[in-house]
Coordinates of C-alpha atoms and ligand atoms in Angstrom, one line a residue:
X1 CA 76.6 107.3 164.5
X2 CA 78.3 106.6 167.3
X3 CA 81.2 103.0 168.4
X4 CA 78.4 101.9 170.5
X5 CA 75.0 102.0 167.9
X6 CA 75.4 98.9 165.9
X7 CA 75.1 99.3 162.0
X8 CA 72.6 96.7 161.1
X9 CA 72.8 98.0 157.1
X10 CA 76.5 96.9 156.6
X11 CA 75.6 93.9 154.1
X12 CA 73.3 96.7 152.3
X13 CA 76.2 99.4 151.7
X14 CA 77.3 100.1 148.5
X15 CA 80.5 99.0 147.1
X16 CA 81.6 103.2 147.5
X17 CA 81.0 103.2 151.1
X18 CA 83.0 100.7 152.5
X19 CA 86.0 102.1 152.9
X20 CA 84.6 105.3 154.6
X21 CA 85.8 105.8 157.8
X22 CA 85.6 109.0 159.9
X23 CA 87.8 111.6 159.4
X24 CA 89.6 112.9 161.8
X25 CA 88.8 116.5 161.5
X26 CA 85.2 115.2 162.1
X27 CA 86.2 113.2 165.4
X28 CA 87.9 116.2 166.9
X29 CA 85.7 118.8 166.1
X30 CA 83.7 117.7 169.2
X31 CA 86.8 118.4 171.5
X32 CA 88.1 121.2 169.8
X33 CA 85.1 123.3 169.8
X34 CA 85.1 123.1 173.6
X35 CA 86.0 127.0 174.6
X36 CA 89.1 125.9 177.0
X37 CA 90.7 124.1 174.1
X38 CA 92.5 126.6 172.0
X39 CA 92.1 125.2 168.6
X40 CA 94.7 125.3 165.7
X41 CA 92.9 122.1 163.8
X42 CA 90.0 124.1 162.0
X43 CA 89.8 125.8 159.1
X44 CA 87.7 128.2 159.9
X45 CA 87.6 132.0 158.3
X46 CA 87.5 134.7 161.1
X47 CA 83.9 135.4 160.6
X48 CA 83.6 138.1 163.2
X49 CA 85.8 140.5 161.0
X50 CA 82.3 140.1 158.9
X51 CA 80.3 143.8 159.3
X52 CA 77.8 141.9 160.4
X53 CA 74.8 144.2 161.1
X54 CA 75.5 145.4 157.1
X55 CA 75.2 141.9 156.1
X56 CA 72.3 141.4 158.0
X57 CA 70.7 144.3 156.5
X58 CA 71.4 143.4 153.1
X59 CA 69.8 139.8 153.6
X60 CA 66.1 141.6 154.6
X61 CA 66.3 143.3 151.8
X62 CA 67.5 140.4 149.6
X63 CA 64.0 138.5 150.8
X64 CA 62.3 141.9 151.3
X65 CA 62.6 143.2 148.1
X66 CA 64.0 140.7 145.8
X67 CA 62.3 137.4 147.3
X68 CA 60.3 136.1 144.2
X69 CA 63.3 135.4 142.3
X70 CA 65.5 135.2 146.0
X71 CA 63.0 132.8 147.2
X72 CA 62.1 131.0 144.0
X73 CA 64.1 127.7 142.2
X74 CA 66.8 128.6 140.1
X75 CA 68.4 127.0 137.6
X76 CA 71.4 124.4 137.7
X77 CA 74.2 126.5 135.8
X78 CA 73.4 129.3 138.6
X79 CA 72.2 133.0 138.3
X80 CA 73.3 134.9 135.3
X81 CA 74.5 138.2 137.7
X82 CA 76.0 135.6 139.8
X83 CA 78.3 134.4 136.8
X84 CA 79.0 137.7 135.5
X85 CA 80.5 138.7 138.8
X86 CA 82.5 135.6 139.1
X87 CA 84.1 136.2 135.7
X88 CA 85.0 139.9 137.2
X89 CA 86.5 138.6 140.2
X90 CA 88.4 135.8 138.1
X91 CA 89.6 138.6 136.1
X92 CA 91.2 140.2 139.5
X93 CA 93.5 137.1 139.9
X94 CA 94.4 137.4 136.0
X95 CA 92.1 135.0 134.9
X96 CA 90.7 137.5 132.0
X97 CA 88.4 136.6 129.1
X98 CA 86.1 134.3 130.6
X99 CA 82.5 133.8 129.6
X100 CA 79.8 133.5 131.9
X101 CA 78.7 130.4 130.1
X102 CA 81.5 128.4 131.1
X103 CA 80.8 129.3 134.7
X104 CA 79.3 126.5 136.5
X105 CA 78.1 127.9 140.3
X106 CA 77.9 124.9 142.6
X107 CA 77.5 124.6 146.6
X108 CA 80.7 125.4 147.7
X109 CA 84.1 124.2 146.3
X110 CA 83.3 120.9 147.6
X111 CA 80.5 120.9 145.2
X112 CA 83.0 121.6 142.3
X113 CA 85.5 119.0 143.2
X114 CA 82.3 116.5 144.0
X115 CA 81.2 117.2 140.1
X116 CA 84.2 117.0 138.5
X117 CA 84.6 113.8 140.6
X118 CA 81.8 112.1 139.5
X119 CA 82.8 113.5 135.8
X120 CA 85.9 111.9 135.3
X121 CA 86.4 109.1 137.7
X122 CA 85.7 105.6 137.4
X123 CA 86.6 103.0 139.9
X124 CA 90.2 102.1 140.1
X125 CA 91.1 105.6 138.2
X126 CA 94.0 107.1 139.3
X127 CA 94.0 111.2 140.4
X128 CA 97.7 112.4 141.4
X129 CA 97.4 115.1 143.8
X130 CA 100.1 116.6 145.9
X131 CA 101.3 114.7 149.3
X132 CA 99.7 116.3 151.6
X133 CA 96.4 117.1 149.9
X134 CA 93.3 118.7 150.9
X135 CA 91.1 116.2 153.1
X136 CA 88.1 116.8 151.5
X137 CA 88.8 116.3 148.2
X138 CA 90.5 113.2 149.3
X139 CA 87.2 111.7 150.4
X140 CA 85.6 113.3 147.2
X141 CA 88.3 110.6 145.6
X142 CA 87.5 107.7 147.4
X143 CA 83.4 108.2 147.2
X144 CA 84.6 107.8 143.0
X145 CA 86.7 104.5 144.3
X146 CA 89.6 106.5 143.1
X147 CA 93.2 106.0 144.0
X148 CA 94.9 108.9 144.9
X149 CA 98.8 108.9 144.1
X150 CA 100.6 111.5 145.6
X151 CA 103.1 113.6 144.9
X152 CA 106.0 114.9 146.6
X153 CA 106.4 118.9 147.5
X154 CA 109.3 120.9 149.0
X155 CA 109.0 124.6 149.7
X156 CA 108.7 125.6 146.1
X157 CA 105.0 123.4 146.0
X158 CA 104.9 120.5 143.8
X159 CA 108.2 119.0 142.6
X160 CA 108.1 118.3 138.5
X161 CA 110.6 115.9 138.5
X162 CA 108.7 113.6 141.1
X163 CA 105.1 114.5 138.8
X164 CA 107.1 112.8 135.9
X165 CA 107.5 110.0 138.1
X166 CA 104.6 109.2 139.4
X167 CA 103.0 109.5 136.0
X168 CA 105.2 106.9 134.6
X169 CA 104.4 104.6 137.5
X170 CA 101.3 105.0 137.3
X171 CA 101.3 103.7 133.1
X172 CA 103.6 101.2 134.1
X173 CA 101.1 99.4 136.1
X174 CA 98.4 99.6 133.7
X175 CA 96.4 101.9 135.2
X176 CA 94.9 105.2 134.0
X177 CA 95.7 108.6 135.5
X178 CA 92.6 111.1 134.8
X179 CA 93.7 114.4 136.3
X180 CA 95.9 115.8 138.8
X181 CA 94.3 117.9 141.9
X182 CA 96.1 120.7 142.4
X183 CA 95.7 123.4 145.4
X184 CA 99.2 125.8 144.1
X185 CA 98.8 128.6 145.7
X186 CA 98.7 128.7 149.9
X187 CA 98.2 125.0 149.9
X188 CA 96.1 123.6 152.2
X189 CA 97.4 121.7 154.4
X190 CA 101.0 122.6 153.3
X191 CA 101.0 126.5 153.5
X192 CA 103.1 126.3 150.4
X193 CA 102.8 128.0 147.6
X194 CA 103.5 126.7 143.7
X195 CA 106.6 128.8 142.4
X196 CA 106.2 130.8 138.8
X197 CA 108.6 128.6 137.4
X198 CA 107.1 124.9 138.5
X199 CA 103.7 126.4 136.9
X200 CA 104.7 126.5 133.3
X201 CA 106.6 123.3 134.1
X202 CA 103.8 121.2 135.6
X203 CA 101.6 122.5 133.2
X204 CA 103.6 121.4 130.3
X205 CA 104.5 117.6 131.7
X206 CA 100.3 117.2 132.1
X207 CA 99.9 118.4 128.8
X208 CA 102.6 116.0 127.2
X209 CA 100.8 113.3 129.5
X210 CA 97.0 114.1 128.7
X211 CA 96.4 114.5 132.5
X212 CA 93.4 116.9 133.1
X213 CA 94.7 119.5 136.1
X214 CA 91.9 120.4 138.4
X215 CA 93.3 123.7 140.0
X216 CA 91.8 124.4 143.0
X217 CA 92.6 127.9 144.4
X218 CA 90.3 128.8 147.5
X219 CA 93.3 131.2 148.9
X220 CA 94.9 132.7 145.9
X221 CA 93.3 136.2 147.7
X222 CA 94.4 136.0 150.5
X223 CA 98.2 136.7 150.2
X224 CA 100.5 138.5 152.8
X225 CA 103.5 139.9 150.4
X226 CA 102.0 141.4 147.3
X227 CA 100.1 139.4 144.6
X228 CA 100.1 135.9 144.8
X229 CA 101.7 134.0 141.6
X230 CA 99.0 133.9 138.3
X231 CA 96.4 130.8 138.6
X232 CA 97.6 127.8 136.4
X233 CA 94.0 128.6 134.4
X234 CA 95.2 132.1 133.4
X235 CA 98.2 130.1 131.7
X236 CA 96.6 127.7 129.8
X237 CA 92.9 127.4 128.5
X238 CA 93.0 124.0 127.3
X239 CA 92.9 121.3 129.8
X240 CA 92.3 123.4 133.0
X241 CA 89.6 123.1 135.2
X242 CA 89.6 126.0 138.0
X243 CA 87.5 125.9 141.0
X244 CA 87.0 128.5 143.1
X245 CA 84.3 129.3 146.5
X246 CA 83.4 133.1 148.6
X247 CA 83.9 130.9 151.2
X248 CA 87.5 132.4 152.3
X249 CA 87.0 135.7 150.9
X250 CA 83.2 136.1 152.0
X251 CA 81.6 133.6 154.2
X252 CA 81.3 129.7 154.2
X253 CA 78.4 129.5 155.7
X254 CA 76.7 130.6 152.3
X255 CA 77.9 127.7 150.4
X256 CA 78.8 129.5 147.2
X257 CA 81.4 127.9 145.0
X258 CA 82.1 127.7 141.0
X259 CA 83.7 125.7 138.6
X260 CA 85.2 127.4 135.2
X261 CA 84.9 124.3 132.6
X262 CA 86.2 124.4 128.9
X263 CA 83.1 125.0 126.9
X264 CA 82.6 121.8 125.9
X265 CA 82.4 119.9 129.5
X266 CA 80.2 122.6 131.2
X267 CA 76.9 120.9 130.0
X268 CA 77.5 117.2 131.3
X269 CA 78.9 119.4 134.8
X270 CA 75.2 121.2 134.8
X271 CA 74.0 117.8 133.9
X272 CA 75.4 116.4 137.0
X273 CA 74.7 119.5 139.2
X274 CA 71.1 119.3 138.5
X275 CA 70.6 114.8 139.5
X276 CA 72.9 116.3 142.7
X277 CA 71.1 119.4 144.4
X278 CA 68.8 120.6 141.2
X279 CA 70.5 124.1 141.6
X280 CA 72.1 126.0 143.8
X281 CA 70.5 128.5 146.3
X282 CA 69.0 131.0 144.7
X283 CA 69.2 133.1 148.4
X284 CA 72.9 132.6 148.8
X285 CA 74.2 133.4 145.0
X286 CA 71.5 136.7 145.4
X287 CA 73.6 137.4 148.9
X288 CA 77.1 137.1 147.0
X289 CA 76.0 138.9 144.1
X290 CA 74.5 142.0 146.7
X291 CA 77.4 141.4 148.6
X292 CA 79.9 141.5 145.2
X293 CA 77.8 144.3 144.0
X294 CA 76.8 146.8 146.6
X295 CA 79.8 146.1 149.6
X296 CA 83.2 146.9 150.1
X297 CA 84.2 143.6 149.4
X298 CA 88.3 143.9 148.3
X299 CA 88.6 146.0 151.4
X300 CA 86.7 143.1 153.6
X301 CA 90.0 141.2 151.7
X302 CA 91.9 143.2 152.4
X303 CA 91.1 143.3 156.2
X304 CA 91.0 139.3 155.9
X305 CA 94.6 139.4 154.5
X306 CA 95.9 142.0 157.3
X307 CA 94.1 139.8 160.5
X308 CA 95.5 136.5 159.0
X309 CA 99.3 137.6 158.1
X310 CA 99.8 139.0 162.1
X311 CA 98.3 135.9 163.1
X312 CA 100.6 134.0 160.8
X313 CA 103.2 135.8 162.4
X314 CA 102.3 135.1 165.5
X315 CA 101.9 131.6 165.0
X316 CA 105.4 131.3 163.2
X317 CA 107.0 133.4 165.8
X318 CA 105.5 131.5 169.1
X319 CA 106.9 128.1 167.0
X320 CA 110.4 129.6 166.9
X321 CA 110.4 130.9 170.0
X322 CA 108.4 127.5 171.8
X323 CA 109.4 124.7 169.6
X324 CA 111.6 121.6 170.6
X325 CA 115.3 121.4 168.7
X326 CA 114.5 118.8 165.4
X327 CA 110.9 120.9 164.6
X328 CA 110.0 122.4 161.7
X329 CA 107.4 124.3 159.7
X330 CA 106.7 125.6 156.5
X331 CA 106.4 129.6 155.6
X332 CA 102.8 130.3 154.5
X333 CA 103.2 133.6 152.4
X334 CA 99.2 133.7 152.3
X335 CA 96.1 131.3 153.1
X336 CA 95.4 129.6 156.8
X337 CA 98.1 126.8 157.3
X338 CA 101.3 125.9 158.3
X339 CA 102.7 122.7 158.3
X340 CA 104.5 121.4 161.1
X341 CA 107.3 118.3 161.0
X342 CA 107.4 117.1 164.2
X343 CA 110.9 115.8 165.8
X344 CA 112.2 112.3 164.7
X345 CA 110.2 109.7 166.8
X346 CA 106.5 111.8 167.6
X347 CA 103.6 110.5 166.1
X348 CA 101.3 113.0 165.8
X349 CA 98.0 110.6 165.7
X350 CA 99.1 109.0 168.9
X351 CA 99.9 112.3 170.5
X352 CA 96.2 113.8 169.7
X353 CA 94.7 112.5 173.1
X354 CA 97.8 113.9 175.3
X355 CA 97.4 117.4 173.4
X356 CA 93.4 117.2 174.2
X357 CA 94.6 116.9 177.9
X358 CA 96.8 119.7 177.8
X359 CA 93.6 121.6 175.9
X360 CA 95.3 122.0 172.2
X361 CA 94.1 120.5 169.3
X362 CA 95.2 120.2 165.5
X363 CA 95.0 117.9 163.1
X364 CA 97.5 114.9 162.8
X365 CA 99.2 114.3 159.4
X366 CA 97.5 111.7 158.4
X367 CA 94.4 112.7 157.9
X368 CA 95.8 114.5 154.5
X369 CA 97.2 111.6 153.3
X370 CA 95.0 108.7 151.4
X371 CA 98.1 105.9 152.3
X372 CA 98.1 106.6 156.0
X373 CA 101.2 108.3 155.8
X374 CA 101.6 111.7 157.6
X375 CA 102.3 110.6 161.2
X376 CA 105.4 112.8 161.4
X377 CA 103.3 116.2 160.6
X378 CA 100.2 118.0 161.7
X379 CA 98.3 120.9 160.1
X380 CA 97.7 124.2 162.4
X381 CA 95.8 126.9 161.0
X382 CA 96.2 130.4 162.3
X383 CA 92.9 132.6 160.2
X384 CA 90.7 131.7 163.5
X385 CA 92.4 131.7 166.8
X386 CA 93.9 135.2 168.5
X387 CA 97.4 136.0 168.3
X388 CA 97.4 135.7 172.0
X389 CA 95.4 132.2 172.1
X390 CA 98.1 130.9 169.1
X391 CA 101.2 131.6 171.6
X392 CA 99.4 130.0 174.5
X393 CA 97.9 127.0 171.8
X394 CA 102.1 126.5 170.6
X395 CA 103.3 126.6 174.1
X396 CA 100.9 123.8 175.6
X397 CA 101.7 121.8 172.2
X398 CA 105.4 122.4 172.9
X399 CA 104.8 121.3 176.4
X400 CA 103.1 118.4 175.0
X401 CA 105.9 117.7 172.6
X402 CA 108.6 117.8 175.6
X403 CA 107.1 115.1 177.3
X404 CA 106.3 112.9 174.1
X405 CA 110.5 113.1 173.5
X406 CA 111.3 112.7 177.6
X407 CA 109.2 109.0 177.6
Ligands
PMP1 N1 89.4 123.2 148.6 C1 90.2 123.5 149.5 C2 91.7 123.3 149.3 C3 89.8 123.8 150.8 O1 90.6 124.1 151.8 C4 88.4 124.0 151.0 C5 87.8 124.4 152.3 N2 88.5 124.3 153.4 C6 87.5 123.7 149.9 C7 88.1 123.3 148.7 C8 86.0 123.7 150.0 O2 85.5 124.8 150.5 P1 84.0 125.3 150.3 O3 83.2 124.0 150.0 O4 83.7 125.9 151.7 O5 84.0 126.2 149.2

C-alpha cells in the first residue's frame, strides 16, 4: 500500500497489527534494486555461483519422474527423506544423534521462528535477543505482541554478564521472559560470532533461569577460517530449540527451512504448521532432498565460502582503506555482514536519502533494533555485490560520510 491510498480498515485491524510499520529493508528494496545503485543493504546469497542448467535439470526430472508424490500434498512434519537428510547435515555441524521425528520442516527459517513464536509467546511476553538482532525475527516478535529486550554484544558475541542482567530486570518488573533468540554464529546483522567459552556460559545462566534458547544458525556453514565454533544444540539437548534453512547453503528461493524440537514440543509445532500453510512444499523439500542426495553440494559450500570470504575481504579492506577517522566495523570470520559504527554525530537513518543520491544503499541501524536504537550503525553485506562494485559501493558511502561530518 502506498502514503497516498488511504486505509479505510484501520478501526477493523487487530490488536497485533497496529504497531506494524514498514520495515526499512522493505522501503529500500525499491531503490536498491535499481542497477546503478550498488547495493550493500540486501541479504541476498550469490545465486549465480548456482550450476544452474544442473539444477534445472534436476527439477524436470523432479516433476518428470517423481511428480505424483512431487506434485501431490504432503504432510505437515515434512518428507521423511527430507528429515533424514537434515539430521545428516546437522550431524556435519556436530549436531549428532538426532531423530528424524523431532525434525519439524517448515517454509524457510522464518517459518521456524514464526512457529516457535506463536508457540511460546503471549502478549506482553518478554524474548531477550541480542542488540542488534535479526529484523525478521524482530517482526516475528511483535506479530506475538512480544517485547523484545535486548542484549548487549562486543566482539566475542553476546556478553553473559549483561544476559544476567537483563534477566533480572526483566523479573524485577513482573514480567515473564520465555526464551532468548539467539543467532551465535556469523550474526546477522553483527558479523560476530559467539566465542566457545560464552557458549557453555550462556547456556548455563538460561538453564539456571528457565529461559528457552531458540538458536538460530542460518550461517554456521559458511565460515572463512576453519570450522565455525559447535551449535549451542550440540551442547545441550534439553531446552534447545535449533533452527536451521538451505536458504544460505542452497537457494532461498526454495523456501526450505527446519526446526529440531525436544520430542515432546514437536507435535503442538506440526500442530501449528499445519492451521499455518497445511505442509510445506512437497516440490521444494523433493528439490533439496535431490539436490542433498545426487549434487555436489559441500563443494557448492565450499565455493559459497571461498566467493563470500574475498568479498569479505574486499569489503573490510576498501573500509580501511576509504573510511573517515572515528569508523568502525566488526570482523565477520564467516556469514554476509559487517557492522559498521559510524563517526560520533552521523545518523545513519537520516543519511539513507543522501547515500540513495550518491547511488549506495544499506540498511540503517535501526531497523535491527525493536527500541529505535541503532542510528549510529548500519548493516552492509558483502555475499552479493562484486569485489569491484563493494570498493566503488564503500567509496561513494565514504564520500557520503565526508560531507555528512563537513555540514
Ligand atoms: N534467521 C536469520 C538470522 C536470517 O538472517 C534469515 C534470512 N536472512 C532467516 C532466519 C530466514 O531465512 P529463510 O526464511 O530464508 O530461511
Amino acid at each position: 500500500m502506498t502514503g497516498t491510498t488511504q486505509d479505510d480498515y484501520t478501526d477493523l485491524y487487530a490488536r497485533r497489527v497496529r504497531g506494524m510499520t514498514t520495515s526499512e529493508i522493505r522501503a529500500l528494496f525499491a531503490v536498491a534494486s535499481r542497477p546503478e545503485v550498488v547495493s550493500l543493504a540486501g541479504g541476498s546469497p550469490y545465486i549465480s555461483a548456482l550450476p544452474l542448467d544442473a539444477v534445472g535439470e534436476m527439477l524436470g526430472r523432479l516433476a518428470a519422474e517423481h511428480g505424483a508424490s512431487s506434485l501431490q500434498y504432503g504432510i505437515g512434519q515434512g518428507t521423511i527423506d527430507l528429515r533424514e537428510r537434515i539430521c545428516e547435515v546437522m550431524a556435519l555441524s556436530g549436531i549428532n544423534g538426532a531423530s528424524p521425528d523431532d525434525v519439524v520442516v517448515t517454509v524457510g527459517g522464518q517459518q521456524a521462528i514464526d512457529l516457535l513464536a506463536r508457540l511460546f509467546l503471549d502478549p506482553g511476553d518478554v524474548v531477550l535477543a541480542e542488540g542488534p538482532s535479526y529484523v525478521g525475527a524482530l517482526g516475528v516478535f511483535q506479530a506475538a505482541q512480544a517485547q523484545v529486550v535486548h542484549v548487549a554484544m562486543d566482539d566475542e558475541g553476546l556478553i553473559p554478564a549483561a544476559l544476567e542482567e537483563s534477566i533480572a530486570a526483566v523479573a524485577r518488573s513482573g514480567r515473564r521472559a520465555k526464551f532468548l533468540y539467539t543467532i551465535p554464529t556469523f550474526q546477522n546483522p553483527a558479523g560476530v560470532t559467539l566465542s566457545e567459552e560464552r557458549r557453555e556460559q550462556v547456556l548455563d545462566i538460561c538453564e539456571r533461569a528457565g529461559l528457552l534458547v531458540v538458536e538460530d544458525d542460518p550461517y554456521g556453514m559458511l565460515s572463512f577460517e576453519g570450522d565455525a565454533p559447535l551449535p549451542l544444540r550440540a551442547r545441550r539437548h534439553d531446552g534447545v530449540f535449533y533452527v536451521s534453512t538451505f536458504s544460505k547453503t542452497f537457494a532461498p528461493g526454495l523456501r526450505v527451512g527446519w526446526i529440531l524440537a525436544p520430542h515432546a514440543v514437536r507435535e503442538k509445532l506440526v500442530m501449528m504448521s499445519e492451521a499455518n500453510v497445511l505442509c510445506p512444499s512437497a516440490f521444494a523439500q523433493g528439490a533439496v532432498t535431490q539436490y542433498l542426495t545426487n549434487m555436489p553440494w559441500r563443494e557448492q559450500v565450499k565455493t559459497y565460502r571461498e566467493l563470500y570470504r574475498e568479498r569479505r575481504d574486499a569489503l573490510v579492506t576498501a573500509l580501511r582503506d576509504l573510511m573517515p577517522a572515528g569508523t568502525a566495523w566488526t570482523h565477520p570470520t564467516g556469514g554476509l555482514f559487517v557492522w559498521v559504527t559510524l563517526p560520533e554525530g552521523l545518523d545513519s537513518k537520516a543519511m539513507m536519502p543522501r547515500a540513495i543520491a550518491a547511488r549506495v544503499a544499506y540498511v540503517p541501524g535501526t531497523g535491527f533494533y525493536a527500541d529505535g536504537t541503532g542510528t549510529g550503525n548500519m548493516r552492509l553485506n558483502f555475499s552479493y555485490a562484486t569485489p569491484e562494485r563493494l570498493r566503488e559501493g564503500v567509496r561513494r558511502l565514504s564520500g557520503v560520510m565526508q560531507q555528512e561530518l563537513a555540514m
